[in-house]
Amino acid sequence: MADTYQKLQSFHPCFGGNRNNTGRIHLPVSPGCNISCKFCDRKINDHEERPGVTSQVLTPLEAMEVLEKALTLCPEITVAGIAGPGDTLATDYALETFRLIREKYPRLIKCMSTNGLLLSERAEEIIEAGVDSLTVTVNGVDPEIEAKLNRLIVYHGKVYIGVEAAAILIENQLKGIEKIAAAGITVKVNTVLVPGINGEHIEDIARAVKERGAQIYNLIPLIPQSDLRNEQAPVCSQIEEARAQAGKHIDVFRHCQHCRADAVGLLGGKDYGDLIYQRRIVGS
Ligand code: CLF
Ligand code: SF4
């Protein structure tokens, strides 16, 4: 049975757990993606601290070796997460890895992050793999707005663009959230906050995802890059205002660290990635 929101609020650092004694590891087993966010810039490197970056991509079996090492170095790790560097449902590697973790480390919280395009049709597999907490990135619930943030989706072998793509994505995200939440898995929604595009739309997103069963909400400030390199990143007052709008409808998580896809350790604390992935320390 999936962990309840109440339990995650004690043991999961991104769902309200104490960030001083609960940590997470990200296992970068999911290389490919099936949508094309206009701000995405996936990279293999050792130094950038942001989502979509990893020092390497692992196979599920390699991920189990890394996990064993990480738990020895940092016993505070309570969560094994998979957050890329691409989408966790675009390939089967994430679900395969969660099944291995379920067998070997039944007490670890299994945390999955997805763009949600395939969430509805793969919900049963996610439930069966024993995922405890799921994050869906929902950047808009209005296709006109979402289309400004996403170039295209590749869905059942066909490419869709613009508003048509956005409408399919949003429908699948919301249906998927509903199915996953109904199975007792705690759902968090992340939104990349782009003030000039979805800044006035946050309350609508928060309301819609809460109605479908999401329990906690997190805003990720835009890093201006790729096609959105000329958009303004939000300033602190804009982030606070957006949190206030969302907070009218849903719990808000305020301590996001914009983790790499291979982050290891406590949020905001020492990252063990240099020891585990042999990352080169910047400047050395
Ligand atoms: Fe990782 Fe994300 Fe799970 Fe946390 S991170 S998959 S929910 S275990 Fe957390 Fe990092 Fe922010 Fe993500 S601080 S980027 S919200
Ligand atoms: Fe990049 Fe993630 Fe968007 Fe895929 S879902 S394009 S990996 S930001």
XYZ file of C-alpha atoms and ligand atoms in Angstrom:
307
model
C 0.000 0.000 0.000
C 1.320 3.444 -0.888
C 2.466 5.708 1.911
C -0.159 8.214 2.971
C 0.325 11.967 2.726
C 0.449 12.073 6.528
C 3.379 9.655 6.646
C 5.162 11.434 3.786
C 4.860 14.689 5.750
C 7.220 13.105 8.274
C 9.602 11.152 6.063
C 9.679 12.768 2.605
C 11.704 16.008 2.379
C 9.672 17.343 -0.591
C 6.313 16.615 1.028
C 6.902 18.370 4.327
C 9.349 15.950 6.017
C 12.142 17.306 8.190
C 14.850 18.337 5.744
C 17.558 17.959 8.383
C 17.142 14.240 8.786
C 15.399 12.949 5.655
C 17.131 12.913 2.295
C 16.643 11.736 -1.245
C 18.575 10.160 -4.060
C 17.700 10.658 -7.696
C 18.506 7.720 -9.932
C 18.985 9.017 -13.498
C 17.614 6.057 -15.451
C 15.181 7.833 -17.799
C 17.019 9.388 -20.769
C 14.272 10.072 -23.332
C 11.316 12.425 -23.386
C 8.036 12.507 -25.280
C 7.273 16.223 -25.128
C 9.328 19.320 -25.841
C 9.140 22.046 -23.197
C 10.393 25.370 -24.529
C 12.566 25.936 -21.450
C 14.148 22.462 -21.421
C 17.890 22.072 -21.872
C 18.906 18.539 -20.905
C 22.624 18.136 -20.362
C 25.212 15.628 -19.234
C 27.635 17.513 -17.016
C 29.028 17.609 -13.496
C 28.410 21.154 -12.398
C 24.976 22.610 -13.192
C 22.530 22.513 -10.280
C 19.182 22.209 -12.011
C 16.660 19.639 -13.248
C 17.470 17.915 -16.532
C 21.188 17.656 -15.751
C 23.009 14.477 -14.785
C 26.605 13.308 -14.871
C 25.503 10.004 -16.428
C 22.509 7.850 -17.291
C 22.264 4.529 -15.437
C 20.649 1.201 -16.232
C 18.210 -0.104 -13.586
C 20.841 -2.579 -12.330
C 23.509 0.117 -12.133
C 21.003 2.267 -10.258
C 20.690 -0.457 -7.609
C 24.465 -0.441 -7.083
C 24.456 3.333 -6.775
C 21.557 3.169 -4.318
C 23.376 0.695 -2.091
C 26.450 2.922 -1.992
C 24.363 6.034 -1.321
C 22.518 4.445 1.609
C 25.854 3.572 3.193
C 27.271 7.076 2.723
C 24.066 8.898 3.676
C 21.802 6.757 5.891
C 19.366 9.692 6.178
C 18.106 8.900 2.673
C 14.445 7.935 3.017
C 13.397 8.527 -0.597
C 14.510 6.918 -3.844
C 13.335 9.251 -6.587
C 13.471 9.152 -10.357
C 13.276 12.538 -12.027
C 14.801 12.222 -15.433
C 16.902 13.467 -16.989
C 13.975 12.888 -19.440
C 10.482 11.610 -18.692
C 10.034 8.573 -16.452
C 7.188 7.134 -18.525
C 8.702 7.660 -21.988
C 10.753 4.491 -21.407
C 10.281 1.514 -19.066
C 13.487 1.970 -17.064
C 11.979 3.910 -14.158
C 9.218 1.381 -13.468
C 11.739 -1.441 -13.777
C 13.970 0.298 -11.232
C 11.085 0.866 -8.810
C 10.212 -2.839 -8.971
C 13.814 -3.716 -8.038
C 13.776 -1.188 -5.187
C 10.469 -2.548 -3.889
C 12.046 -6.016 -3.607
C 15.344 -5.006 -2.044
C 14.440 -1.926 0.048
C 10.735 -2.207 0.928
C 10.984 0.611 3.484
C 12.308 3.244 1.078
C 9.747 5.728 -0.238
C 9.575 5.403 -4.034
C 9.070 8.798 -5.668
C 8.420 9.348 -9.360
C 8.299 12.564 -11.349
C 6.649 12.784 -14.783
C 5.327 15.246 -17.337
C 2.093 13.237 -17.229
C 1.586 12.632 -20.959
C 1.327 8.864 -20.368
C 0.184 9.038 -16.750
C -3.403 8.025 -17.366
C -2.630 5.027 -19.569
C 0.259 3.806 -17.392
C -1.392 4.450 -14.019
C -1.974 0.757 -13.278
C 1.716 -0.051 -13.866
C 2.757 2.780 -11.539
C 0.435 1.517 -8.820
C 1.678 -2.054 -9.298
C 5.342 -0.970 -9.075
C 4.610 0.397 -5.594
C 5.275 4.088 -6.234
C 4.465 6.016 -3.033
C 4.631 9.624 -4.189
C 4.226 11.054 -7.651
C 5.009 14.505 -8.987
C 3.386 15.738 -12.181
C 4.633 18.911 -13.829
C 1.573 20.877 -14.912
C 2.488 24.262 -16.352
C -0.977 25.237 -17.530
C -4.550 23.928 -17.605
C -5.502 26.208 -20.492
C -4.220 24.830 -23.829
C -3.581 28.370 -25.152
C -1.214 29.047 -22.246
C 0.385 25.587 -22.232
C 1.084 25.901 -25.971
C 3.341 28.874 -25.199
C 5.423 26.634 -22.947
C 5.553 23.443 -25.002
C 6.491 22.937 -28.654
C 5.139 19.452 -29.295
C 4.245 16.041 -27.967
C 4.960 12.631 -29.466
C 1.907 10.566 -28.636
C 1.278 7.026 -29.860
C 3.799 7.511 -32.658
C 2.366 10.784 -33.906
C 3.652 14.331 -33.459
C 1.165 16.990 -32.323
C 2.019 20.657 -32.029
C 0.664 23.841 -30.499
C -2.771 24.034 -28.892
C -3.750 20.542 -30.066
C -0.688 19.054 -28.348
C -1.324 21.096 -25.220
C -4.952 19.950 -24.975
C -3.963 16.260 -25.154
C -1.220 16.761 -22.577
C -3.484 18.585 -20.104
C -6.297 16.055 -20.446
C -3.916 13.158 -19.816
C -2.257 14.902 -16.871
C -5.550 15.599 -15.111
C -7.017 12.151 -15.803
C -3.767 10.576 -14.628
C -3.672 12.608 -11.410
C -7.223 11.499 -10.688
C -6.413 7.794 -11.155
C -3.196 7.902 -9.142
C -4.709 9.884 -6.282
C -7.715 7.542 -6.182
C -5.293 4.638 -5.650
C -3.987 6.293 -2.476
C -0.690 7.532 -3.928
C 0.175 11.067 -2.821
C 0.380 13.468 -5.757
C 2.418 16.672 -5.861
C 2.166 19.070 -8.766
C 5.115 21.156 -9.911
C 4.635 24.238 -12.070
C 7.464 26.066 -13.775
C 6.594 29.694 -13.058
C 7.084 31.910 -16.106
C 5.631 35.277 -15.062
C 5.060 36.523 -18.616
C 3.173 33.358 -19.624
C 1.531 31.513 -16.714
C 2.043 34.045 -13.903
C -1.660 34.939 -13.767
C -2.755 31.330 -14.225
C -1.383 29.718 -11.052
C -4.631 29.797 -9.090
C -6.437 28.032 -11.963
C -3.791 25.287 -12.045
C -3.854 24.815 -8.268
C -7.646 24.627 -8.197
C -7.823 22.143 -11.090
C -5.200 19.748 -9.731
C -6.616 19.864 -6.203
C -10.032 18.944 -7.623
C -8.437 15.885 -9.212
C -6.850 14.779 -5.935
C -3.372 16.358 -5.805
C -2.320 17.229 -2.262
C 0.691 19.488 -2.480
C 1.954 22.077 -4.939
C 5.400 23.428 -5.757
C 6.470 26.353 -7.921
C 9.746 26.087 -9.787
C 11.048 29.474 -10.950
C 11.910 29.561 -14.646
C 15.571 29.348 -15.563
C 15.550 31.387 -18.810
C 17.132 29.079 -21.385
C 16.413 27.427 -24.728
C 13.427 29.100 -26.522
C 12.466 30.916 -23.314
C 15.902 32.455 -22.805
C 14.472 35.954 -23.227
C 11.643 35.468 -20.704
C 12.084 37.030 -17.272
C 12.682 34.677 -14.346
C 10.318 35.452 -11.463
C 11.539 37.701 -8.668
C 10.871 36.787 -5.024
C 7.691 38.865 -4.771
C 6.233 37.145 -7.848
C 7.019 33.710 -6.409
C 5.402 34.674 -3.092
C 2.313 36.034 -4.853
C 1.996 32.853 -6.926
C 2.347 30.727 -3.772
C -0.368 32.798 -2.101
C -2.688 32.240 -5.078
C -2.035 28.480 -5.058
C -2.270 28.332 -1.270
C -5.946 29.293 -1.437
C -6.607 25.799 -2.760
C -3.771 23.414 -1.875
C -0.785 22.940 0.480
C 2.328 24.628 -0.910
C 5.887 23.246 -0.669
C 8.398 26.077 -0.265
C 11.817 24.477 -0.060
C 12.475 23.185 -3.551
C 16.171 23.010 -4.441
C 15.766 22.534 -8.232
C 17.630 19.271 -7.946
C 19.762 17.678 -10.605
C 18.508 14.386 -12.022
C 21.313 12.673 -10.055
C 21.118 14.598 -6.741
C 22.062 12.652 -3.576
C 21.708 13.723 0.060
C 19.719 16.173 2.178
C 17.894 19.036 0.421
C 20.265 21.981 0.464
C 22.955 19.920 2.225
C 26.101 18.172 1.052
C 25.610 16.441 -2.295
C 27.214 13.010 -2.335
C 27.163 12.890 -6.129
C 30.891 13.564 -6.338
C 31.574 10.363 -4.366
C 28.881 8.256 -5.965
C 29.028 9.317 -9.588
C 32.686 10.389 -9.552
C 31.575 13.883 -10.501
C 34.462 16.284 -10.876
C 34.325 19.058 -8.298
C 33.938 22.375 -10.104
C 37.203 24.315 -10.107
C 39.399 21.328 -9.304
Fe 13.055 13.927 -6.143
Fe 11.053 15.386 -6.782
Fe 10.672 13.086 -5.534
Fe 11.720 15.177 -4.254
S 13.013 16.337 -5.699
S 11.471 13.307 -7.555
S 9.637 15.040 -5.126
S 12.504 13.054 -4.263
Fe 12.056 17.984 -4.276
Fe 14.214 18.436 -5.682
Fe 12.283 20.238 -5.667
Fe 11.951 17.950 -6.899
S 13.519 19.613 -3.904
S 13.411 19.474 -7.483
S 10.501 18.929 -5.503
Fe 12.508 18.502 -20.713
Fe 11.163 17.430 -18.674
Fe 9.877 18.952 -20.478
Fe 10.769 16.527 -21.157
S 9.179 17.008 -19.639
S 10.983 18.393 -22.380
S 12.687 16.399 -19.972
S 11.485 19.631 -19.023
